[in-house]
Amino acid sequence: MFKNNCLKFILLSLSFICLNVSAQKDIDTKVQKLLKKMTLEEKIGQMVQLNGFWDFTGPAPKDGDGAKWKYDALKSGKVGSVLNVRGVKNVRQLQEMVVNESRLGIPLIFGFDVIHGHKTVFPIPLAESASWDLDAMENAARIAAIEASAEGLNWTFAPMVDISRDARWGRVMEGAGEDPYLASEVAKARVKGFQGKDLSDDNTLAACAKHFVGYGFAESGKDYNAVDVGTSTLYNVLLPPFQACIDANVRTFMNAFNTLNGIPATGDDFLQRDILKGKWNFDGFVVSDWGSISEMQAHGFAKDLKDAGIIAANAGCDMDMESYAYVGHLKEAVEEGTVAEALIDDAAARILKVKFELGLFDDPYKYCDTKKEKELLYHPDHKKAALDMAKKSIVLLKNEGNLLPLDKKQKNIAIIGALADEDNSPLGNWRLGTDNNTAVSFLEGFKKYTDNYSYEKGVDIFLKAEDFLHEVEVNNTDKSGIDAAVALAKKSEVVIMVLGEHGYQSGEGRSRANLDLPGLQKKMLKEVYKVNKNIILVLMNGRPLTIDWEAENIPAILETWQLGTESGNAIAETLFGDNIPGGKLTMTFPRTEGQVPIYYNYLNTGRPGPIDLVFWSHYTDETNAPLYPFGYGLSYTDFAYDNMKVVNNGNNIQVSVNVKNTGNYDGSEVVQLYIRDKVASVSRPVKELKGFEKIFLKKGENKTVNFTLTEKELGFYNNRGDFVVEPGDFDVMVGTSSLEGLSDSFEWK
Ligand code: NOJ
């Protein structure tokens, strides 16, 4: 019976692979046939992406929006894609124009930043990653794709899989944190979610792994800044999440604004040709970032726009987003021989291939169904999923004296902080697809549980927090509001302070040099603390913050990020114990900006110390330890680890551990496995995550969790970029965070 089933499975898988291969061949044949009909100008046209006529997501587009020449370009087949056009009516209008009026009627592909939800907004990606729940993250991306495709879109510029160790960088909110292993798993889940089971279905989006590569390592955390990394970091830290996207069959890549070791990523043929399209055999296409081809002039890498276009095309950048270098200059470059026509053919073929895969040639309007658009946007099931994801993303940082969860009959609660009344900020920064003010605010969620509270806004945090395009103005001067907050706190039994950053304070172009609570919030918190120490701090923020004083003094701290549409409901359920927090940080929280970049998987120095003299690697005015480490997060219940076993099978290592819920609530735990390769031909980190499992245990219940370590987990990339597995001794640790756990060791032969 078992054998029969096995055979059936193998035959089914084989026939699936054969079908896939033949479908791919079929598409390749169609692409080649179409290419033969195309003029050079039309092929270059496929490589051009223009910003649409409504929103924009970078410096103002050329000639503003709606310029006549854009329509002419579209009608004459000089454009292959547009971004920032959405809504069935708008998409259909442009698609019809191109399909009916251009010579070959090649449909456009419509790109948009569908980052964490579309109409229904999910938590910011950094928050989602704190759930460590891959299925939930895949589902979140699936739903984002369902809604975005119902609005006519078929390509998302996500997932962002940049690793970052520097919370000053505003875009840490868009990634999965600091760890390459976890980020790779998350990347795969998100790609699968966006692309669905079959890209030709009418509810899928082609995904885009971005920003290739190094963007998250911007020097001093300042967006767009130069990146300098050595080979080991490039191969072992930055590249793996991108490679994971390839494993998940991601159809597009976006290159990056930054220079990597002196070469703009957009013009780097080593990255795009040698690694991505060579070594990794990527057969989708690469789009530039917004204007990044043109920006190679400012980098001092191209002498003019034409030169920039030539460099980018030769380096393997297939599509030009908003630089106008390809539309303006590529034809001339081919004619004079500075770009080979074969490269144009290759780029156009890649783009056409993805269009075929999406089924756009079968039906260019397959994403244009107004009935579906009405039915699916903000669908109640999507809200349910967003609530589930939001609850899983919350991280409990501190809970002294079990202040949380709150008793549902608790009287006399003070709620303080402008963010508590915000229904816009929880949507985060990347939420162009949704409508403003559509989040459930903290207060709205809280009200559903109890009337026993009073609210004071306290100090204004923001003078202006307008939109995606402009700076947030923080209130650093006007202290009015503090007195009222203090007065309320004085007469209350428990105080909930809702503090943090506005959703528009993280994201692109939003680096911060200070990582503390913006404006006068800390001052207000300290004043309130003087009259009432029974404080629950609910943080809303898009990055790790330096909350050293808060961590020392405030008894309970709940990290709620920007949780999206269902924010207030998720937080209220958590405060009142209907949701037991189980999230774990995926980025280290520093104590002070001076510790940044700070991350758990660092290389040991030759002088790790501590020793009695000064000659060891440390600060004289701050400890080396982070405030909260990677993988950290508490629960209302407790988990005990015991009985760790390590069995060396020669070709793999089996590690098992028993985890018991010893507390008073049912709850989930993320069991994490870390290794240390003790001696290698390249220094290896003091710890590296190599496995995790999220388990749910009823109170009193226990479970054995098993991990298998193989060459894949034990090897690393050497400084030639080769993956090697070296024999030797390893430490292994299994536990509740990167800091705490049971450990053992083994020898790999
Ligand atoms: C610039 C951002 O870096 C990129 O991530 C985004 O997809 C594009 N703008 C398009 O909006």
mmCIF file with all atom_site columns, N, CA, C and O in Angstrom, residues 545-591:
data_model
loop_
_atom_site.group_PDB
_atom_site.id
_atom_site.type_symbol
_atom_site.label_atom_id
_atom_site.label_alt_id
_atom_site.label_comp_id
_atom_site.label_asym_id
_atom_site.label_entity_id
_atom_site.label_seq_id
_atom_site.pdbx_PDB_ins_code
_atom_site.Cartn_x
_atom_site.Cartn_y
_atom_site.Cartn_z
_atom_site.occupancy
_atom_site.B_iso_or_equiv
_atom_site.pdbx_formal_charge
_atom_site.auth_seq_id
_atom_site.auth_comp_id
_atom_site.auth_asym_id
_atom_site.auth_atom_id
_atom_site.pdbx_PDB_model_num
ATOM 1   N N  . LEU A 1 545 ? 13.784 50.674 18.900 1.00 0.00 ? 545 LEU A N  1
ATOM 2   C CA . LEU A 1 545 ? 14.018 51.982 19.511 1.00 0.00 ? 545 LEU A CA 1
ATOM 3   C C  . LEU A 1 545 ? 14.962 51.837 20.697 1.00 0.00 ? 545 LEU A C  1
ATOM 4   O O  . LEU A 1 545 ? 15.075 50.749 21.277 1.00 0.00 ? 545 LEU A O  1
ATOM 5   N N  . THR A 1 546 ? 15.621 52.923 21.055 1.00 0.00 ? 546 THR A N  1
ATOM 6   C CA . THR A 1 546 ? 16.476 52.902 22.244 1.00 0.00 ? 546 THR A CA 1
ATOM 7   C C  . THR A 1 546 ? 15.614 53.284 23.444 1.00 0.00 ? 546 THR A C  1
ATOM 8   O O  . THR A 1 546 ? 15.378 54.470 23.688 1.00 0.00 ? 546 THR A O  1
ATOM 9   N N  . ILE A 1 547 ? 15.143 52.282 24.149 1.00 0.00 ? 547 ILE A N  1
ATOM 10  C CA . ILE A 1 547 ? 14.223 52.540 25.265 1.00 0.00 ? 547 ILE A CA 1
ATOM 11  C C  . ILE A 1 547 ? 14.828 51.986 26.559 1.00 0.00 ? 547 ILE A C  1
ATOM 12  O O  . ILE A 1 547 ? 14.175 51.264 27.303 1.00 0.00 ? 547 ILE A O  1
ATOM 13  N N  . ASP A 1 548 ? 16.080 52.332 26.764 1.00 0.00 ? 548 ASP A N  1
ATOM 14  C CA . ASP A 1 548 ? 16.821 51.843 27.920 1.00 0.00 ? 548 ASP A CA 1
ATOM 15  C C  . ASP A 1 548 ? 16.150 52.244 29.243 1.00 0.00 ? 548 ASP A C  1
ATOM 16  O O  . ASP A 1 548 ? 15.904 51.420 30.116 1.00 0.00 ? 548 ASP A O  1
ATOM 17  N N  . TRP A 1 549 ? 15.842 53.543 29.363 1.00 0.00 ? 549 TRP A N  1
ATOM 18  C CA . TRP A 1 549 ? 15.212 54.026 30.601 1.00 0.00 ? 549 TRP A CA 1
ATOM 19  C C  . TRP A 1 549 ? 13.858 53.347 30.811 1.00 0.00 ? 549 TRP A C  1
ATOM 20  O O  . TRP A 1 549 ? 13.515 52.902 31.912 1.00 0.00 ? 549 TRP A O  1
ATOM 21  N N  . GLU A 1 550 ? 13.104 53.242 29.735 1.00 0.00 ? 550 GLU A N  1
ATOM 22  C CA . GLU A 1 550 ? 11.773 52.640 29.810 1.00 0.00 ? 550 GLU A CA 1
ATOM 23  C C  . GLU A 1 550 ? 11.890 51.184 30.264 1.00 0.00 ? 550 GLU A C  1
ATOM 24  O O  . GLU A 1 550 ? 11.146 50.723 31.139 1.00 0.00 ? 550 GLU A O  1
ATOM 25  N N  . ALA A 1 551 ? 12.845 50.465 29.681 1.00 0.00 ? 551 ALA A N  1
ATOM 26  C CA . ALA A 1 551 ? 13.005 49.049 30.009 1.00 0.00 ? 551 ALA A CA 1
ATOM 27  C C  . ALA A 1 551 ? 13.402 48.867 31.471 1.00 0.00 ? 551 ALA A C  1
ATOM 28  O O  . ALA A 1 551 ? 13.045 47.885 32.116 1.00 0.00 ? 551 ALA A O  1
ATOM 29  N N  . GLU A 1 552 ? 14.123 49.839 31.985 1.00 0.00 ? 552 GLU A N  1
ATOM 30  C CA . GLU A 1 552 ? 14.581 49.775 33.372 1.00 0.00 ? 552 GLU A CA 1
ATOM 31  C C  . GLU A 1 552 ? 13.428 50.070 34.347 1.00 0.00 ? 552 GLU A C  1
ATOM 32  O O  . GLU A 1 552 ? 13.302 49.442 35.395 1.00 0.00 ? 552 GLU A O  1
ATOM 33  N N  . ASN A 1 553 ? 12.575 51.010 33.974 1.00 0.00 ? 553 ASN A N  1
ATOM 34  C CA . ASN A 1 553 ? 11.618 51.553 34.946 1.00 0.00 ? 553 ASN A CA 1
ATOM 35  C C  . ASN A 1 553 ? 10.151 51.177 34.753 1.00 0.00 ? 553 ASN A C  1
ATOM 36  O O  . ASN A 1 553 ? 9.403  51.121 35.716 1.00 0.00 ? 553 ASN A O  1
ATOM 37  N N  . ILE A 1 554 ? 9.757  50.979 33.526 1.00 0.00 ? 554 ILE A N  1
ATOM 38  C CA . ILE A 1 554 ? 8.320  50.741 33.276 1.00 0.00 ? 554 ILE A CA 1
ATOM 39  C C  . ILE A 1 554 ? 8.043  49.237 33.445 1.00 0.00 ? 554 ILE A C  1
ATOM 40  O O  . ILE A 1 554 ? 8.729  48.415 32.834 1.00 0.00 ? 554 ILE A O  1
ATOM 41  N N  . PRO A 1 555 ? 7.048  48.869 34.235 1.00 0.00 ? 555 PRO A N  1
ATOM 42  C CA . PRO A 1 555 ? 6.874  47.437 34.525 1.00 0.00 ? 555 PRO A CA 1
ATOM 43  C C  . PRO A 1 555 ? 6.425  46.571 33.348 1.00 0.00 ? 555 PRO A C  1
ATOM 44  O O  . PRO A 1 555 ? 6.822  45.418 33.255 1.00 0.00 ? 555 PRO A O  1
ATOM 45  N N  . ALA A 1 556 ? 5.610  47.115 32.446 1.00 0.00 ? 556 ALA A N  1
ATOM 46  C CA . ALA A 1 556 ? 5.158  46.272 31.332 1.00 0.00 ? 556 ALA A CA 1
ATOM 47  C C  . ALA A 1 556 ? 5.324  47.001 30.007 1.00 0.00 ? 556 ALA A C  1
ATOM 48  O O  . ALA A 1 556 ? 4.940  48.170 29.883 1.00 0.00 ? 556 ALA A O  1
ATOM 49  N N  . ILE A 1 557 ? 5.894  46.310 29.018 1.00 0.00 ? 557 ILE A N  1
ATOM 50  C CA . ILE A 1 557 ? 6.103  46.928 27.698 1.00 0.00 ? 557 ILE A CA 1
ATOM 51  C C  . ILE A 1 557 ? 5.640  45.949 26.612 1.00 0.00 ? 557 ILE A C  1
ATOM 52  O O  . ILE A 1 557 ? 6.093  44.796 26.552 1.00 0.00 ? 557 ILE A O  1
ATOM 53  N N  . LEU A 1 558 ? 4.751  46.435 25.780 1.00 0.00 ? 558 LEU A N  1
ATOM 54  C CA . LEU A 1 558 ? 4.218  45.617 24.697 1.00 0.00 ? 558 LEU A CA 1
ATOM 55  C C  . LEU A 1 558 ? 4.594  46.273 23.368 1.00 0.00 ? 558 LEU A C  1
ATOM 56  O O  . LEU A 1 558 ? 4.224  47.423 23.117 1.00 0.00 ? 558 LEU A O  1
ATOM 57  N N  . GLU A 1 559 ? 5.334  45.553 22.559 1.00 0.00 ? 559 GLU A N  1
ATOM 58  C CA . GLU A 1 559 ? 5.748  46.084 21.248 1.00 0.00 ? 559 GLU A CA 1
ATOM 59  C C  . GLU A 1 559 ? 4.676  45.751 20.218 1.00 0.00 ? 559 GLU A C  1
ATOM 60  O O  . GLU A 1 559 ? 4.446  44.581 19.920 1.00 0.00 ? 559 GLU A O  1
ATOM 61  N N  . THR A 1 560 ? 4.016  46.787 19.698 1.00 0.00 ? 560 THR A N  1
ATOM 62  C CA . THR A 1 560 ? 2.924  46.521 18.741 1.00 0.00 ? 560 THR A CA 1
ATOM 63  C C  . THR A 1 560 ? 3.206  47.081 17.341 1.00 0.00 ? 560 THR A C  1
ATOM 64  O O  . THR A 1 560 ? 2.321  47.053 16.490 1.00 0.00 ? 560 THR A O  1
ATOM 65  N N  . TRP A 1 561 ? 4.357  47.616 17.081 1.00 0.00 ? 561 TRP A N  1
ATOM 66  C CA . TRP A 1 561 ? 4.745  48.046 15.735 1.00 0.00 ? 561 TRP A CA 1
ATOM 67  C C  . TRP A 1 561 ? 3.665  48.935 15.109 1.00 0.00 ? 561 TRP A C  1
ATOM 68  O O  . TRP A 1 561 ? 2.947  49.619 15.788 1.00 0.00 ? 561 TRP A O  1
ATOM 69  N N  . GLN A 1 562 ? 3.557  48.799 13.780 1.00 0.00 ? 562 GLN A N  1
ATOM 70  C CA . GLN A 1 562 ? 2.377  49.319 13.078 1.00 0.00 ? 562 GLN A CA 1
ATOM 71  C C  . GLN A 1 562 ? 1.663  48.106 12.517 1.00 0.00 ? 562 GLN A C  1
ATOM 72  O O  . GLN A 1 562 ? 2.172  47.411 11.636 1.00 0.00 ? 562 GLN A O  1
ATOM 73  N N  . LEU A 1 563 ? 0.502  47.851 13.077 1.00 0.00 ? 563 LEU A N  1
ATOM 74  C CA . LEU A 1 563 ? -0.126 46.537 12.866 1.00 0.00 ? 563 LEU A CA 1
ATOM 75  C C  . LEU A 1 563 ? -1.163 46.506 11.760 1.00 0.00 ? 563 LEU A C  1
ATOM 76  O O  . LEU A 1 563 ? -1.797 45.471 11.541 1.00 0.00 ? 563 LEU A O  1
ATOM 77  N N  . GLY A 1 564 ? -1.391 47.636 11.091 1.00 0.00 ? 564 GLY A N  1
ATOM 78  C CA . GLY A 1 564 ? -2.303 47.606 9.946  1.00 0.00 ? 564 GLY A CA 1
ATOM 79  C C  . GLY A 1 564 ? -3.751 47.831 10.320 1.00 0.00 ? 564 GLY A C  1
ATOM 80  O O  . GLY A 1 564 ? -4.090 48.340 11.397 1.00 0.00 ? 564 GLY A O  1
ATOM 81  N N  . THR A 1 565 ? -4.620 47.409 9.411  1.00 0.00 ? 565 THR A N  1
ATOM 82  C CA . THR A 1 565 ? -6.059 47.672 9.508  1.00 0.00 ? 565 THR A CA 1
ATOM 83  C C  . THR A 1 565 ? -6.650 47.277 10.854 1.00 0.00 ? 565 THR A C  1
ATOM 84  O O  . THR A 1 565 ? -7.477 47.968 11.416 1.00 0.00 ? 565 THR A O  1
ATOM 85  N N  . GLU A 1 566 ? -6.257 46.151 11.376 1.00 0.00 ? 566 GLU A N  1
ATOM 86  C CA . GLU A 1 566 ? -6.882 45.609 12.581 1.00 0.00 ? 566 GLU A CA 1
ATOM 87  C C  . GLU A 1 566 ? -6.121 45.951 13.859 1.00 0.00 ? 566 GLU A C  1
ATOM 88  O O  . GLU A 1 566 ? -6.319 45.323 14.907 1.00 0.00 ? 566 GLU A O  1
ATOM 89  N N  . SER A 1 567 ? -5.243 46.929 13.773 1.00 0.00 ? 567 SER A N  1
ATOM 90  C CA . SER A 1 567 ? -4.344 47.255 14.876 1.00 0.00 ? 567 SER A CA 1
ATOM 91  C C  . SER A 1 567 ? -5.023 47.285 16.254 1.00 0.00 ? 567 SER A C  1
ATOM 92  O O  . SER A 1 567 ? -4.661 46.540 17.169 1.00 0.00 ? 567 SER A O  1
ATOM 93  N N  . GLY A 1 568 ? -6.007 48.160 16.427 1.00 0.00 ? 568 GLY A N  1
ATOM 94  C CA . GLY A 1 568 ? -6.618 48.369 17.751 1.00 0.00 ? 568 GLY A CA 1
ATOM 95  C C  . GLY A 1 568 ? -7.255 47.104 18.302 1.00 0.00 ? 568 GLY A C  1
ATOM 96  O O  . GLY A 1 568 ? -7.183 46.836 19.516 1.00 0.00 ? 568 GLY A O  1
ATOM 97  N N  . ASN A 1 569 ? -7.860 46.319 17.427 1.00 0.00 ? 569 ASN A N  1
ATOM 98  C CA . ASN A 1 569 ? -8.486 45.074 17.897 1.00 0.00 ? 569 ASN A CA 1
ATOM 99  C C  . ASN A 1 569 ? -7.432 44.097 18.404 1.00 0.00 ? 569 ASN A C  1
ATOM 100 O O  . ASN A 1 569 ? -7.599 43.455 19.445 1.00 0.00 ? 569 ASN A O  1
ATOM 101 N N  . ALA A 1 570 ? -6.345 43.977 17.650 1.00 0.00 ? 570 ALA A N  1
ATOM 102 C CA . ALA A 1 570 ? -5.294 43.028 18.034 1.00 0.00 ? 570 ALA A CA 1
ATOM 103 C C  . ALA A 1 570 ? -4.672 43.424 19.373 1.00 0.00 ? 570 ALA A C  1
ATOM 104 O O  . ALA A 1 570 ? -4.414 42.571 20.240 1.00 0.00 ? 570 ALA A O  1
ATOM 105 N N  . ILE A 1 571 ? -4.456 44.723 19.548 1.00 0.00 ? 571 ILE A N  1
ATOM 106 C CA . ILE A 1 571 ? -3.803 45.172 20.783 1.00 0.00 ? 571 ILE A CA 1
ATOM 107 C C  . ILE A 1 571 ? -4.740 44.962 21.975 1.00 0.00 ? 571 ILE A C  1
ATOM 108 O O  . ILE A 1 571 ? -4.323 44.463 23.029 1.00 0.00 ? 571 ILE A O  1
ATOM 109 N N  . ALA A 1 572 ? -6.013 45.305 21.792 1.00 0.00 ? 572 ALA A N  1
ATOM 110 C CA . ALA A 1 572 ? -6.959 45.147 22.909 1.00 0.00 ? 572 ALA A CA 1
ATOM 111 C C  . ALA A 1 572 ? -7.069 43.681 23.307 1.00 0.00 ? 572 ALA A C  1
ATOM 112 O O  . ALA A 1 572 ? -7.026 43.342 24.501 1.00 0.00 ? 572 ALA A O  1
ATOM 113 N N  . GLU A 1 573 ? -7.176 42.812 22.327 1.00 0.00 ? 573 GLU A N  1
ATOM 114 C CA . GLU A 1 573 ? -7.268 41.375 22.656 1.00 0.00 ? 573 GLU A CA 1
ATOM 115 C C  . GLU A 1 573 ? -6.043 40.920 23.444 1.00 0.00 ? 573 GLU A C  1
ATOM 116 O O  . GLU A 1 573 ? -6.132 40.066 24.324 1.00 0.00 ? 573 GLU A O  1
ATOM 117 N N  . THR A 1 574 ? -4.917 41.500 23.119 1.00 0.00 ? 574 THR A N  1
ATOM 118 C CA . THR A 1 574 ? -3.679 41.097 23.794 1.00 0.00 ? 574 THR A CA 1
ATOM 119 C C  . THR A 1 574 ? -3.627 41.665 25.216 1.00 0.00 ? 574 THR A C  1
ATOM 120 O O  . THR A 1 574 ? -3.266 40.971 26.165 1.00 0.00 ? 574 THR A O  1
ATOM 121 N N  . LEU A 1 575 ? -4.007 42.934 25.345 1.00 0.00 ? 575 LEU A N  1
ATOM 122 C CA . LEU A 1 575 ? -3.969 43.540 26.684 1.00 0.00 ? 575 LEU A CA 1
ATOM 123 C C  . LEU A 1 575 ? -4.890 42.806 27.653 1.00 0.00 ? 575 LEU A C  1
ATOM 124 O O  . LEU A 1 575 ? -4.581 42.654 28.830 1.00 0.00 ? 575 LEU A O  1
ATOM 125 N N  . PHE A 1 576 ? -6.033 42.328 27.135 1.00 0.00 ? 576 PHE A N  1
ATOM 126 C CA . PHE A 1 576 ? -7.002 41.685 28.029 1.00 0.00 ? 576 PHE A CA 1
ATOM 127 C C  . PHE A 1 576 ? -6.873 40.162 28.049 1.00 0.00 ? 576 PHE A C  1
ATOM 128 O O  . PHE A 1 576 ? -7.722 39.467 28.599 1.00 0.00 ? 576 PHE A O  1
ATOM 129 N N  . GLY A 1 577 ? -5.828 39.650 27.440 1.00 0.00 ? 577 GLY A N  1
ATOM 130 C CA . GLY A 1 577 ? -5.530 38.219 27.586 1.00 0.00 ? 577 GLY A CA 1
ATOM 131 C C  . GLY A 1 577 ? -6.315 37.287 26.682 1.00 0.00 ? 577 GLY A C  1
ATOM 132 O O  . GLY A 1 577 ? -6.240 36.066 26.836 1.00 0.00 ? 577 GLY A O  1
ATOM 133 N N  . ASP A 1 578 ? -7.050 37.850 25.703 1.00 0.00 ? 578 ASP A N  1
ATOM 134 C CA . ASP A 1 578 ? -7.689 36.963 24.733 1.00 0.00 ? 578 ASP A CA 1
ATOM 135 C C  . ASP A 1 578 ? -6.721 36.566 23.632 1.00 0.00 ? 578 ASP A C  1
ATOM 136 O O  . ASP A 1 578 ? -7.013 35.719 22.793 1.00 0.00 ? 578 ASP A O  1
ATOM 137 N N  . ASN A 1 579 ? -5.615 37.229 23.600 1.00 0.00 ? 579 ASN A N  1
ATOM 138 C CA . ASN A 1 579 ? -4.506 36.792 22.738 1.00 0.00 ? 579 ASN A CA 1
ATOM 139 C C  . ASN A 1 579 ? -3.267 36.744 23.618 1.00 0.00 ? 579 ASN A C  1
ATOM 140 O O  . ASN A 1 579 ? -2.937 37.714 24.294 1.00 0.00 ? 579 ASN A O  1
ATOM 141 N N  . ILE A 1 580 ? -2.601 35.606 23.622 1.00 0.00 ? 580 ILE A N  1
ATOM 142 C CA . ILE A 1 580 ? -1.382 35.482 24.435 1.00 0.00 ? 580 ILE A CA 1
ATOM 143 C C  . ILE A 1 580 ? -0.199 35.805 23.531 1.00 0.00 ? 580 ILE A C  1
ATOM 144 O O  . ILE A 1 580 ? 0.021  35.110 22.536 1.00 0.00 ? 580 ILE A O  1
ATOM 145 N N  . PRO A 1 581 ? 0.525  36.870 23.828 1.00 0.00 ? 581 PRO A N  1
ATOM 146 C CA . PRO A 1 581 ? 1.600  37.263 22.904 1.00 0.00 ? 581 PRO A CA 1
ATOM 147 C C  . PRO A 1 581 ? 2.653  36.158 22.756 1.00 0.00 ? 581 PRO A C  1
ATOM 148 O O  . PRO A 1 581 ? 3.028  35.512 23.736 1.00 0.00 ? 581 PRO A O  1
ATOM 149 N N  . GLY A 1 582 ? 3.103  35.976 21.520 1.00 0.00 ? 582 GLY A N  1
ATOM 150 C CA . GLY A 1 582 ? 4.099  34.927 21.270 1.00 0.00 ? 582 GLY A CA 1
ATOM 151 C C  . GLY A 1 582 ? 5.141  35.354 20.268 1.00 0.00 ? 582 GLY A C  1
ATOM 152 O O  . GLY A 1 582 ? 5.936  34.541 19.806 1.00 0.00 ? 582 GLY A O  1
ATOM 153 N N  . GLY A 1 583 ? 5.158  36.652 19.910 1.00 0.00 ? 583 GLY A N  1
ATOM 154 C CA . GLY A 1 583 ? 6.125  37.129 18.920 1.00 0.00 ? 583 GLY A CA 1
ATOM 155 C C  . GLY A 1 583 ? 7.530  37.219 19.505 1.00 0.00 ? 583 GLY A C  1
ATOM 156 O O  . GLY A 1 583 ? 7.709  37.321 20.723 1.00 0.00 ? 583 GLY A O  1
ATOM 157 N N  . LYS A 1 584 ? 8.504  37.163 18.634 1.00 0.00 ? 584 LYS A N  1
ATOM 158 C CA . LYS A 1 584 ? 9.924  37.266 19.045 1.00 0.00 ? 584 LYS A CA 1
ATOM 159 C C  . LYS A 1 584 ? 10.619 38.245 18.100 1.00 0.00 ? 584 LYS A C  1
ATOM 160 O O  . LYS A 1 584 ? 10.418 38.179 16.873 1.00 0.00 ? 584 LYS A O  1
ATOM 161 N N  . LEU A 1 585 ? 11.461 39.084 18.672 1.00 0.00 ? 585 LEU A N  1
ATOM 162 C CA . LEU A 1 585 ? 12.129 40.120 17.869 1.00 0.00 ? 585 LEU A CA 1
ATOM 163 C C  . LEU A 1 585 ? 12.982 39.514 16.766 1.00 0.00 ? 585 LEU A C  1
ATOM 164 O O  . LEU A 1 585 ? 13.679 38.520 16.995 1.00 0.00 ? 585 LEU A O  1
ATOM 165 N N  . THR A 1 586 ? 12.938 40.148 15.609 1.00 0.00 ? 586 THR A N  1
ATOM 166 C CA . THR A 1 586 ? 13.817 39.697 14.530 1.00 0.00 ? 586 THR A CA 1
ATOM 167 C C  . THR A 1 586 ? 14.926 40.715 14.260 1.00 0.00 ? 586 THR A C  1
ATOM 168 O O  . THR A 1 586 ? 15.703 40.575 13.340 1.00 0.00 ? 586 THR A O  1
ATOM 169 N N  . MET A 1 587 ? 14.909 41.765 15.072 1.00 0.00 ? 587 MET A N  1
ATOM 170 C CA . MET A 1 587 ? 16.011 42.737 15.043 1.00 0.00 ? 587 MET A CA 1
ATOM 171 C C  . MET A 1 587 ? 16.364 43.082 16.472 1.00 0.00 ? 587 MET A C  1
ATOM 172 O O  . MET A 1 587 ? 15.472 43.327 17.294 1.00 0.00 ? 587 MET A O  1
ATOM 173 N N  . THR A 1 588 ? 17.636 43.126 16.748 1.00 0.00 ? 588 THR A N  1
ATOM 174 C CA . THR A 1 588 ? 18.131 43.474 18.067 1.00 0.00 ? 588 THR A CA 1
ATOM 175 C C  . THR A 1 588 ? 17.750 44.905 18.435 1.00 0.00 ? 588 THR A C  1
ATOM 176 O O  . THR A 1 588 ? 17.851 45.804 17.603 1.00 0.00 ? 588 THR A O  1
ATOM 177 N N  . PHE A 1 589 ? 17.331 45.116 19.664 1.00 0.00 ? 589 PHE A N  1
ATOM 178 C CA . PHE A 1 589 ? 17.106 46.473 20.164 1.00 0.00 ? 589 PHE A CA 1
ATOM 179 C C  . PHE A 1 589 ? 18.382 46.961 20.844 1.00 0.00 ? 589 PHE A C  1
ATOM 180 O O  . PHE A 1 589 ? 18.836 46.362 21.824 1.00 0.00 ? 589 PHE A O  1
ATOM 181 N N  . PRO A 1 590 ? 18.967 48.055 20.344 1.00 0.00 ? 590 PRO A N  1
ATOM 182 C CA . PRO A 1 590 ? 20.174 48.590 20.996 1.00 0.00 ? 590 PRO A CA 1
ATOM 183 C C  . PRO A 1 590 ? 19.796 49.365 22.261 1.00 0.00 ? 590 PRO A C  1
ATOM 184 O O  . PRO A 1 590 ? 18.656 49.768 22.424 1.00 0.00 ? 590 PRO A O  1
ATOM 185 N N  . ARG A 1 591 ? 20.783 49.572 23.120 1.00 0.00 ? 591 ARG A N  1
ATOM 186 C CA . ARG A 1 591 ? 20.553 50.443 24.284 1.00 0.00 ? 591 ARG A CA 1
ATOM 187 C C  . ARG A 1 591 ? 20.711 51.896 23.885 1.00 0.00 ? 591 ARG A C  1
ATOM 188 O O  . ARG A 1 591 ? 20.074 52.780 24.420 1.00 0.00 ? 591 ARG A O  1
#
